[in-house]
mmCIF file of C-alpha atoms in Angstrom:
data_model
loop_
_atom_site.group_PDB
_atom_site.id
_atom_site.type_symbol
_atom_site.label_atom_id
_atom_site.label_comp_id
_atom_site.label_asym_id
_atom_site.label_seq_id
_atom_site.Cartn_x
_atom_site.Cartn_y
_atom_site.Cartn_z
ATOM 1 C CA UNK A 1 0.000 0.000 0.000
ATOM 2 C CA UNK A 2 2.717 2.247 1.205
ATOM 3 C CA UNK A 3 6.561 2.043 0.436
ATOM 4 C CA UNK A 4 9.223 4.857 1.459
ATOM 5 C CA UNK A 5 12.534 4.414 0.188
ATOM 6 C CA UNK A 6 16.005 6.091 1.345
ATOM 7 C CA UNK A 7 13.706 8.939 2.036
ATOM 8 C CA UNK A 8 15.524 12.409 3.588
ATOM 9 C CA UNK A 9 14.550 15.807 4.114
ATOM 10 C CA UNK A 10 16.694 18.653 4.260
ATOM 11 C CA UNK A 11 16.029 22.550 4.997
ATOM 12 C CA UNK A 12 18.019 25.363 4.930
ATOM 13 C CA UNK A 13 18.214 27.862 7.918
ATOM 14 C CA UNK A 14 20.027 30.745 9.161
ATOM 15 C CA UNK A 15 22.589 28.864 10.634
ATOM 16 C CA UNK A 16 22.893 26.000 7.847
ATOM 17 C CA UNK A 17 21.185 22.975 6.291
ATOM 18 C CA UNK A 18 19.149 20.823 8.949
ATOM 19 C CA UNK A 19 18.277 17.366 8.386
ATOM 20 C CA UNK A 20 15.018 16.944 9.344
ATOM 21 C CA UNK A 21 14.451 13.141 7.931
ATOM 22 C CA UNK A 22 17.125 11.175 7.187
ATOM 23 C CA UNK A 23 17.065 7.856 4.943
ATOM 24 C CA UNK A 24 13.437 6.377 6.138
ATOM 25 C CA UNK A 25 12.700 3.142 4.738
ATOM 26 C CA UNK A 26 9.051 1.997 5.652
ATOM 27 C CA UNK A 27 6.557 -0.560 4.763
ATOM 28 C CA UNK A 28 2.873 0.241 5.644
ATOM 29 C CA UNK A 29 -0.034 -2.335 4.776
ATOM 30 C CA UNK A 30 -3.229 -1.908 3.338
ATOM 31 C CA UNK A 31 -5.658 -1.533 6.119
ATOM 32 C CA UNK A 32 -3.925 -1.189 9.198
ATOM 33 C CA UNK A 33 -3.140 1.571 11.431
ATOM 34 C CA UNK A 34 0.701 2.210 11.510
ATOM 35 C CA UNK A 35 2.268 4.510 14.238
ATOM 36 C CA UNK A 36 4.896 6.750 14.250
ATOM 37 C CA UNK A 37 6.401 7.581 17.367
ATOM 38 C CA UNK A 38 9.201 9.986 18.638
ATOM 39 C CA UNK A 39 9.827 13.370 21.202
ATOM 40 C CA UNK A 40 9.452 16.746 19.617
ATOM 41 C CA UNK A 41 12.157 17.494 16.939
ATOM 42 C CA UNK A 42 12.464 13.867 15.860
ATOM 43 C CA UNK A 43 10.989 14.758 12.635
ATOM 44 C CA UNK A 44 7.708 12.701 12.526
ATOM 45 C CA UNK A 45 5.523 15.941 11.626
ATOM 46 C CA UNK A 46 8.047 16.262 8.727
ATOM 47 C CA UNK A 47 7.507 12.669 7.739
ATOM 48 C CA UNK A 48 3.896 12.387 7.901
ATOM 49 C CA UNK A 49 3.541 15.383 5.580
ATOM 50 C CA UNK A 50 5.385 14.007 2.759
ATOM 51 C CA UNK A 51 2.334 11.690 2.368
ATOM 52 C CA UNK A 52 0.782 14.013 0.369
ATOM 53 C CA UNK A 53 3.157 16.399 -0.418
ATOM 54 C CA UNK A 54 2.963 19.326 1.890
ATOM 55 C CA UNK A 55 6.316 18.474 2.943
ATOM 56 C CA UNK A 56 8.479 17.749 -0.621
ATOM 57 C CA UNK A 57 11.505 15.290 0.139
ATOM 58 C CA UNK A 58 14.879 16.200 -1.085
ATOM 59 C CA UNK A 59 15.608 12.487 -1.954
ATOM 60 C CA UNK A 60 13.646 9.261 -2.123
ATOM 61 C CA UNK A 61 10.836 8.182 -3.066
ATOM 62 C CA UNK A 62 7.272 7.709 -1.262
ATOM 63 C CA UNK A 63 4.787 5.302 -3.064
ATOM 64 C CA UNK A 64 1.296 5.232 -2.048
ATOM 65 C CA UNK A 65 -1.329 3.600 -3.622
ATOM 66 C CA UNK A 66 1.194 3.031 -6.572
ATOM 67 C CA UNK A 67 1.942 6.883 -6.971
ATOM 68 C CA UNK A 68 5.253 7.839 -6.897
ATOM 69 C CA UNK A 69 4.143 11.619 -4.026
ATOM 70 C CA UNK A 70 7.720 12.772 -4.643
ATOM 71 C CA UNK A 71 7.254 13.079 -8.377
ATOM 72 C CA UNK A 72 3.506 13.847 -9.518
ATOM 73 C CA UNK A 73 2.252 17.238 -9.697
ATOM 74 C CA UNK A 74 -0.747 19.520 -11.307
ATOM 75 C CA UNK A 75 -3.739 17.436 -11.297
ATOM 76 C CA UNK A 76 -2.504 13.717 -10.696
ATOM 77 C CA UNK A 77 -1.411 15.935 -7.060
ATOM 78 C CA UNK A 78 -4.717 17.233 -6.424
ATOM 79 C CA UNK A 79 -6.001 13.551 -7.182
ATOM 80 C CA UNK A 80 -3.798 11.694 -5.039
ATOM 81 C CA UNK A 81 -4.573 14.987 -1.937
ATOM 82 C CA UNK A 82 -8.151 13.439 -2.101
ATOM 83 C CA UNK A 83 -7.098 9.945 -1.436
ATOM 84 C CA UNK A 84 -4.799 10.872 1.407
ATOM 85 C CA UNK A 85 -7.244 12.638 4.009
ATOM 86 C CA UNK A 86 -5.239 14.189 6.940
ATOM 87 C CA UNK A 87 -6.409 15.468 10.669
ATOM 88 C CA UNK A 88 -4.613 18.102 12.610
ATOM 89 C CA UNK A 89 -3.795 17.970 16.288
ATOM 90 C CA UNK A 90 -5.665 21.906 16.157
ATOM 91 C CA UNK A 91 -8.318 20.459 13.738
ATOM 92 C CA UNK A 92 -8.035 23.351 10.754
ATOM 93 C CA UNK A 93 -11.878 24.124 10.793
ATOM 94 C CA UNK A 94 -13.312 27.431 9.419
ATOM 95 C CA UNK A 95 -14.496 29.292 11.861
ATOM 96 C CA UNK A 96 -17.042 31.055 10.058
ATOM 97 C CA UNK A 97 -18.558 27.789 9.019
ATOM 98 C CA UNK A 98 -21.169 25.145 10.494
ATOM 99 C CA UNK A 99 -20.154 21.952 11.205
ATOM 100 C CA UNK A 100 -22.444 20.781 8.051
ATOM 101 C CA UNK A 101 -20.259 23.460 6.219
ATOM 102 C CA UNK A 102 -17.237 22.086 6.931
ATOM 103 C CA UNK A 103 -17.270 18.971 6.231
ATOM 104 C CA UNK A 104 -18.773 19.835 3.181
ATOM 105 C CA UNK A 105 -15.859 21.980 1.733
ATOM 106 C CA UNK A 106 -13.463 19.425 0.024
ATOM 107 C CA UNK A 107 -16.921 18.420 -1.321
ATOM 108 C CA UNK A 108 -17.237 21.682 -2.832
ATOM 109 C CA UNK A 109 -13.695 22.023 -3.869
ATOM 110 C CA UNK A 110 -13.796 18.582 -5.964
ATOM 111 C CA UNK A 111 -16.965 19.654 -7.396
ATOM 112 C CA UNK A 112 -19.219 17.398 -6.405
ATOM 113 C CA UNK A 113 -23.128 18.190 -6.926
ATOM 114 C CA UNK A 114 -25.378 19.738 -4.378
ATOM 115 C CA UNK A 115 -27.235 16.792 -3.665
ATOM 116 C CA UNK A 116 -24.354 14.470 -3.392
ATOM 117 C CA UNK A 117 -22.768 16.703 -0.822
ATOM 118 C CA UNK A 118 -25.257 16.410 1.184
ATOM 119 C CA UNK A 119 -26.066 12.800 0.978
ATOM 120 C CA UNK A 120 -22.314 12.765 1.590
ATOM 121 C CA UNK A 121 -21.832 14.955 5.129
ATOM 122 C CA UNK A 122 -24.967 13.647 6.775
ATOM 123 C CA UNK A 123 -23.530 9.961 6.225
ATOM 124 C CA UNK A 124 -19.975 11.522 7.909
ATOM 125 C CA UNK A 125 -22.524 13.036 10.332
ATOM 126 C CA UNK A 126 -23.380 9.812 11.740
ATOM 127 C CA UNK A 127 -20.431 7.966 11.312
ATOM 128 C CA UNK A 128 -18.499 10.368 13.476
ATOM 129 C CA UNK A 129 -21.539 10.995 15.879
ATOM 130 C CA UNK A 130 -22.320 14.507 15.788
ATOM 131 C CA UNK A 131 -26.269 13.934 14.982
ATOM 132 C CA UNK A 132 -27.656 16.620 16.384
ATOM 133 C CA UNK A 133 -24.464 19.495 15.746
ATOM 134 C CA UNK A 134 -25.110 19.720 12.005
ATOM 135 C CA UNK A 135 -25.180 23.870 12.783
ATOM 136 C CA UNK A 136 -23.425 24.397 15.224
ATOM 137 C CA UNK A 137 -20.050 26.470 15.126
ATOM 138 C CA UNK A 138 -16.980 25.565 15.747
ATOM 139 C CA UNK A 139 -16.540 28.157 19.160
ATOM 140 C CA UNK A 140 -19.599 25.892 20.288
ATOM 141 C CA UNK A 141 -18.331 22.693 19.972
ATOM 142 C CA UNK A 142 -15.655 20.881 22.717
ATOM 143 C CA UNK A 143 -11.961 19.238 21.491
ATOM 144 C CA UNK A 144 -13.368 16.653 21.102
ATOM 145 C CA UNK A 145 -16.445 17.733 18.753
ATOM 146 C CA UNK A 146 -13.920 19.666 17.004
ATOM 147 C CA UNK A 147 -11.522 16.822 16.002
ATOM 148 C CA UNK A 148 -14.797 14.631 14.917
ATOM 149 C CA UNK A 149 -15.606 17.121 11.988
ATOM 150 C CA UNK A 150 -11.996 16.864 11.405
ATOM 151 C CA UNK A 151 -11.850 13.225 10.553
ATOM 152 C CA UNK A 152 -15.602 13.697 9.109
ATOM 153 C CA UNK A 153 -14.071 15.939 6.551
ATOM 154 C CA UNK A 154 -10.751 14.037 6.228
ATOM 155 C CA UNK A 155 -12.863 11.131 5.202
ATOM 156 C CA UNK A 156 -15.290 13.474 2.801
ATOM 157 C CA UNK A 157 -13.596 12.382 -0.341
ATOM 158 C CA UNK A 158 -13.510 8.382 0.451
ATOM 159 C CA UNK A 159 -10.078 8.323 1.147
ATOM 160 C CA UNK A 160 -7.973 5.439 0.793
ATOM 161 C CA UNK A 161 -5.245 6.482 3.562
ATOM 162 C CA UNK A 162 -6.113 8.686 6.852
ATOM 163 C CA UNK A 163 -3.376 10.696 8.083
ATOM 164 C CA UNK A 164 -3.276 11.628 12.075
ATOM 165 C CA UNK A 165 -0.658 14.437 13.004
ATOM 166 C CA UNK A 166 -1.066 14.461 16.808
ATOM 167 C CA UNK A 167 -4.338 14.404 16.534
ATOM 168 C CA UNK A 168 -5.028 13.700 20.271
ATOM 169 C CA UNK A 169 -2.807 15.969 21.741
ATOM 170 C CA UNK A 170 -5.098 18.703 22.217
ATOM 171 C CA UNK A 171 -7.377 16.325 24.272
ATOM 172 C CA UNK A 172 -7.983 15.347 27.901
ATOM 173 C CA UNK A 173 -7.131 11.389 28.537
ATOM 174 C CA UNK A 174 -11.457 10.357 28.086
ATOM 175 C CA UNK A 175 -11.963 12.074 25.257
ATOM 176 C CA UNK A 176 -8.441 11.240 23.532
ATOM 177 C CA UNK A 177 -9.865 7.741 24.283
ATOM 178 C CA UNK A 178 -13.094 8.307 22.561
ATOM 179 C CA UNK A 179 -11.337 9.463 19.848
ATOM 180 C CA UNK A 180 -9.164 6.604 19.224
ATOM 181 C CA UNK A 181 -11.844 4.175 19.207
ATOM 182 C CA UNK A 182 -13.807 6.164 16.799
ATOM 183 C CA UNK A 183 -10.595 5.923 14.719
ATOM 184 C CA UNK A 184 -10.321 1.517 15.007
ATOM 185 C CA UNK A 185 -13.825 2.012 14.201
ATOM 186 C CA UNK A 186 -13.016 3.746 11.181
ATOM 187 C CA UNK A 187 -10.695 1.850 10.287
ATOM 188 C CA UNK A 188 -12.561 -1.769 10.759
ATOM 189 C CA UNK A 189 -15.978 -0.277 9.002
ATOM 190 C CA UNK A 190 -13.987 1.170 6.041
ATOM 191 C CA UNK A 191 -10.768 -1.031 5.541
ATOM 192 C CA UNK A 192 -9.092 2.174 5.590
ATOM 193 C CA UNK A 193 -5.161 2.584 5.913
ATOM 194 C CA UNK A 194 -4.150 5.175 8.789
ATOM 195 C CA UNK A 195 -1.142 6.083 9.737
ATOM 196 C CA UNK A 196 -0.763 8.172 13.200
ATOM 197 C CA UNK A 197 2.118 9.924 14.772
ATOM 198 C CA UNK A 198 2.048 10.460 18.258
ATOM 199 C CA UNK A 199 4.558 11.202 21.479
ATOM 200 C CA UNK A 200 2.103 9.189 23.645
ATOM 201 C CA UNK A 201 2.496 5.540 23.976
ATOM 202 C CA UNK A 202 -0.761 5.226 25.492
ATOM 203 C CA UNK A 203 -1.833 6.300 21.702
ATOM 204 C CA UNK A 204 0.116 3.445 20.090
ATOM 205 C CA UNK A 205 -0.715 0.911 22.694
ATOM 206 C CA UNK A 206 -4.436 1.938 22.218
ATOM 207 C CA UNK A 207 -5.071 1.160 18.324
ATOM 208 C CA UNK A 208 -1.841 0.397 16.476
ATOM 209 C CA UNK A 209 -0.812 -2.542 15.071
ATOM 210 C CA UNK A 210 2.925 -1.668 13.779
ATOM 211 C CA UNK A 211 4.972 0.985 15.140
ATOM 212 C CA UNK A 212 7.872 3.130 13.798
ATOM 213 C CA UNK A 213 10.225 5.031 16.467
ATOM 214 C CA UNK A 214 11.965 7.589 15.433
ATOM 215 C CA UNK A 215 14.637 9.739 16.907
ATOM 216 C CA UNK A 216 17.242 12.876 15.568
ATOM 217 C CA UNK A 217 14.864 11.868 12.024
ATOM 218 C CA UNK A 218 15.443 8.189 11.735
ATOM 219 C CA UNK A 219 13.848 5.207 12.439
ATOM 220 C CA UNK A 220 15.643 3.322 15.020
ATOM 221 C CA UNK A 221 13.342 0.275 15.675
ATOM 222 C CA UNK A 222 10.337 -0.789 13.954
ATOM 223 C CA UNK A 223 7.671 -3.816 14.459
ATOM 224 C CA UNK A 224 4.416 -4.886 15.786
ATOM 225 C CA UNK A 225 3.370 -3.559 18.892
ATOM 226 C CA UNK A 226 3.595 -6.710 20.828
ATOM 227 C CA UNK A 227 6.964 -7.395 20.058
ATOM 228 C CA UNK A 228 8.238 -3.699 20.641
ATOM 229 C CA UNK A 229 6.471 -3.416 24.317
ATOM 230 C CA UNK A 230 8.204 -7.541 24.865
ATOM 231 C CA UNK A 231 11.600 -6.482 23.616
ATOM 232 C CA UNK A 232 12.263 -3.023 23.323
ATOM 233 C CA UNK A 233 15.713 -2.659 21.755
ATOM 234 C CA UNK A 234 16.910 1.130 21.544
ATOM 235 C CA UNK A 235 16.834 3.204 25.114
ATOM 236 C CA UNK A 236 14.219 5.695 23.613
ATOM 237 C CA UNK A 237 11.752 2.065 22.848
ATOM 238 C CA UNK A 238 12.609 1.508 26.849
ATOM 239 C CA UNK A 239 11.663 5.547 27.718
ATOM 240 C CA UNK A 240 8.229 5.275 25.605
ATOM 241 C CA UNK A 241 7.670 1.787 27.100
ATOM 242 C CA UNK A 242 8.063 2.811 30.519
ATOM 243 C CA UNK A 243 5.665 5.249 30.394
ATOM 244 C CA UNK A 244 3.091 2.449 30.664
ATOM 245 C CA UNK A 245 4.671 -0.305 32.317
ATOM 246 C CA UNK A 246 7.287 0.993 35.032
ATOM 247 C CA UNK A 247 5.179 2.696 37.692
ATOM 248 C CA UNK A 248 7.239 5.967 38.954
ATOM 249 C CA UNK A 249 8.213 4.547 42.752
ATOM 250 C CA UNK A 250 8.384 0.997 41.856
ATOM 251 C CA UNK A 251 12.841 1.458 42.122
ATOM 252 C CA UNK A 252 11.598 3.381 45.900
ATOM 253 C CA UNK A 253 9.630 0.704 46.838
ATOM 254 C CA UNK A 254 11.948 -1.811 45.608
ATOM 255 C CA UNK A 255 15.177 -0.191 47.252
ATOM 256 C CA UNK A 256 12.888 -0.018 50.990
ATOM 257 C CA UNK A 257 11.701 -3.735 50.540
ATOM 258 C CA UNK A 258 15.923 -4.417 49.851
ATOM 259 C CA UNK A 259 16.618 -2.833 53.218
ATOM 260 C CA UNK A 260 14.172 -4.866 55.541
ATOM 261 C CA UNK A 261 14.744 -8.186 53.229
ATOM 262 C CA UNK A 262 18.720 -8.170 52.567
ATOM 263 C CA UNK A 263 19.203 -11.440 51.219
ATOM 264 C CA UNK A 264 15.910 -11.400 48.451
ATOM 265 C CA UNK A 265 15.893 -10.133 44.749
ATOM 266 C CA UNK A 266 13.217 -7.473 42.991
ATOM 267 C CA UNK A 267 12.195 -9.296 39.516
ATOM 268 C CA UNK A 268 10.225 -8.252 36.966
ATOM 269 C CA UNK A 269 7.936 -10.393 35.105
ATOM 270 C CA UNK A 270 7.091 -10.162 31.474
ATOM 271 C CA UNK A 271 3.655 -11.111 30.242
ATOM 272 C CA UNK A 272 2.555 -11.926 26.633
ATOM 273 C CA UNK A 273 -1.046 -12.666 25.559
ATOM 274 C CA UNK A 274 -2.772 -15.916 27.791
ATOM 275 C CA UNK A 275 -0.112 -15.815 30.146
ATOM 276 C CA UNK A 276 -1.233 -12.558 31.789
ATOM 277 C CA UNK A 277 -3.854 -14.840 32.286
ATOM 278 C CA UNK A 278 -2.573 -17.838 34.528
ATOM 279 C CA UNK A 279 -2.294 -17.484 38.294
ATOM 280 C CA UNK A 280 1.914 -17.712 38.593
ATOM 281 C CA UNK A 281 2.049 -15.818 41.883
ATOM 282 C CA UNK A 282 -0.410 -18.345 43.557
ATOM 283 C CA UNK A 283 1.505 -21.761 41.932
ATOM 284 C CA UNK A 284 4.738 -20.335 43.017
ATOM 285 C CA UNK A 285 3.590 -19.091 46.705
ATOM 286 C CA UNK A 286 2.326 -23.219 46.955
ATOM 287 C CA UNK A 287 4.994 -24.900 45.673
ATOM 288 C CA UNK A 288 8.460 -23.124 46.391
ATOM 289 C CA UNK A 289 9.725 -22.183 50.086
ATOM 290 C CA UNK A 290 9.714 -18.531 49.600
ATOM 291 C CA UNK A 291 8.160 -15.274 50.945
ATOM 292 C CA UNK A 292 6.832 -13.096 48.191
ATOM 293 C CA UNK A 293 6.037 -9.149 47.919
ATOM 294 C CA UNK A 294 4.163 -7.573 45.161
ATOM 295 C CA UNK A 295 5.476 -4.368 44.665
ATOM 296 C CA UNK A 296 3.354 -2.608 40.958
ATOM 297 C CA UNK A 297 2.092 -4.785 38.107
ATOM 298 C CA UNK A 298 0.070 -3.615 35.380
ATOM 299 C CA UNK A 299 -1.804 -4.843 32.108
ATOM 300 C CA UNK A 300 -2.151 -3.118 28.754
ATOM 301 C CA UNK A 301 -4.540 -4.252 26.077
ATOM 302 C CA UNK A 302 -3.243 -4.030 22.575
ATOM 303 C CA UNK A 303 -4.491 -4.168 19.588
ATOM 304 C CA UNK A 304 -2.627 -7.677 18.622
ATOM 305 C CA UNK A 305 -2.665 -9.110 22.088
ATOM 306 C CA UNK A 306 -2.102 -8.393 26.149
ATOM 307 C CA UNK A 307 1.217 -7.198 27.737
ATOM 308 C CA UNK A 308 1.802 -7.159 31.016
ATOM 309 C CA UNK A 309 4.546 -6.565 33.826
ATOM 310 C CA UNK A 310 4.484 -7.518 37.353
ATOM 311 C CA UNK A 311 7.583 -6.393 40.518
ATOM 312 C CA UNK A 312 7.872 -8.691 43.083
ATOM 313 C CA UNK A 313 10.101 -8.910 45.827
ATOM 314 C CA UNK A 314 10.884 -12.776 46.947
ATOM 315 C CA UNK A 315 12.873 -13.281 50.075
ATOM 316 C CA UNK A 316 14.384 -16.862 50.810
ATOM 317 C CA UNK A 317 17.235 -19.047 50.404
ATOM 318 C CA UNK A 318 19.332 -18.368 46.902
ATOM 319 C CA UNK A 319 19.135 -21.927 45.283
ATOM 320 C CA UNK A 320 14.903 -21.781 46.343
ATOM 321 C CA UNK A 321 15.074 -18.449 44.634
ATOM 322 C CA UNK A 322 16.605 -19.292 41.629
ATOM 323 C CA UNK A 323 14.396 -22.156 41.433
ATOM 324 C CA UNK A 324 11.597 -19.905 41.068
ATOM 325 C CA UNK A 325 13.126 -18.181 38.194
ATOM 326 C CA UNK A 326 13.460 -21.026 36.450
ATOM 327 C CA UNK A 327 9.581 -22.049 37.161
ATOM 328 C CA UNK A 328 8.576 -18.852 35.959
ATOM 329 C CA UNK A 329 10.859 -19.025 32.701
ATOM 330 C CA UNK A 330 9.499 -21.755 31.979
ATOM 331 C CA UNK A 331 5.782 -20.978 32.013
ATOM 332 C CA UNK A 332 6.674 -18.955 28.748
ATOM 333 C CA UNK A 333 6.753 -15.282 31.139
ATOM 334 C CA UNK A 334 10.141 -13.149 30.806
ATOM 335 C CA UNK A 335 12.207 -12.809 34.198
ATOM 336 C CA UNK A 336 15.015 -9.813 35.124
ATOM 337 C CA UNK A 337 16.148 -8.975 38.211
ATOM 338 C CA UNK A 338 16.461 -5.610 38.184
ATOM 339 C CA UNK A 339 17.687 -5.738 42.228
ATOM 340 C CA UNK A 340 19.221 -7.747 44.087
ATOM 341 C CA UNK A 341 19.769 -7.875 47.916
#
């Protein structure tokens, strides 16, 4: 569906030539939602808008839906704009329009007959749920009303791919939430490509399938979700994965529990898909000769699966200990001690 090769972006500045994207190479499937991930500057935004061609790259090429975005221009451009629908983390509406109004405008600007357009926007009404808002304003509407006429008229000329720059970063937590199931919703009704960048793992963990992570504009790791949150690989993976899995005072906890229990160990347990469903603490607490301490554990629900991690503190004699580990190795879960006593 989507190919970049060797792509790399360059701009000049005051103080030199800055190299926004360097040498992406990407492969993005029809139908699924792709994420991009990465901390401000890592050139993402810059990526994402050579899609369509707001952003020209200074080398490579970007293929999507067999067109060639680096090299078409004129009409075949303004074609290709209306198969690539984008949203905005500020959502881009005209003020001075209804919501109707608004999601009517590409409508208008491909020509598209009176009629049509509105068979058209009261369809996007309902798929985005704003029943009821057809004239209201945007001033009257909340963020999250706001970035629904967004993807309403991002999705006005039946796009084939749905581009998301940040567009949940304007939002509280609930209605980012809402917001990213209406988009797997999208996405499972229509069969429609999206591709999302993000700084928020909670974003990628949400609805992704695949995720890119980029950093000083390259890709460093790339994969499906599952295996990215199992076995992170680059420190800024392990920083983004954290967020989510690595409560804040779990090393404080862990270093207080390693004061009154010298001789134990602080493990961490990785969980993948049914095995964050088996009860491991309870068959170890029966069958091994060891005290045990649950310090922070947590579960995230992907898109492709379950991950979860679990701290515990066991406190008993070293070969019982390592006995354990081995158990719990060998019910398929991940073991690191991350502390020992």
């Amino acid at each position: 569906m989507i190919t970049l090769k060797d792509v790399k972006k360059v701009f000049s500045s005051k103080s030199g030539l800055v190299t926004a994207v360097d040498g992406i190479n990407l492969e993005i499937n029809k139908g699924e939602i792709f994420g991009v991930i990465g901390y401000s500057g890592a050139g993402k935004s810059t990526l994402i808008r050579m899609f369509n061609q707001l952003e020209k790259p200074t080398e490579g090429s970007i293929m999507v839906a067999g067109r060639d975005m680096a090299k078409i221009s004129g009409r075949e451009l303004r074609v290709a704009r209306q198969e690539t629908g984008m949203i905005f983390q500020h959502f881009n509406l005209l003020w001075s329009r209804t919501v109707r109004d608004n999601i009517a405008f590409p409508l208008e600007i491909s020509g598209v007959r009176k009629a049509e357009q509105r068979k058209r926007v009261d369809e996007l009404i309902e798929l985005v749920g704003l029943k009821g808002r057809e004239l209201a304003y945007p001033s009257e509407l909340s963020g999250g009303q706001k970035q629904r006429v967004g993807i309403a008229r991002a999705l006005a000329n039946n796009p084939k791919v749905l581009l998301c720059d940040e567009a949940t970063s304007a939002l509280d937590p609930q209605t980012t939430d809402s917001i990213l199931d209406l988009l797997v919703d999208i996405n499972e009704r229509l069969g429609l490509t999206i591709i999302l960048i993000t700084h928020e793992m909670h974003v990628i963990r949400k609805i992704c399938h695949r995720v890119a992570v980029m950093e000083n504009g390259r890709v460093v790791e790339q994969g499906d979700v599952l295996s990215v949150f199992k076995n992170p690989k680059e420190e800024i993976t392990r920083r983004f994965v954290g967020q989510l899995t690595e409560p804040e005072d779990t090393q404080e906890t862990a270093e207080h529990l390693l004061e009154k229990f010298p001789n134990g160990k602080v493990i961490q347990l990785t969980f993948v898909g049914e095995e964050t469903e088996q009860p491991l603490i309870t068959n170890v607490i029966r069958n091994f000769d060891i005290t045990v301490n649950i310090l922070q554990g947590k579960i995230s629900h992907l898109q492709t699966g379950s991950y979860g991690t679990l701290f515990v503190h066991v406190d008993g004699p070293d070969t019982e200990i390592n006995k354990v580990i081995d158990y719990i190795r060998s019910q398929a879960v991940d073991v690191e001690v991350i502390s020992n006593g």
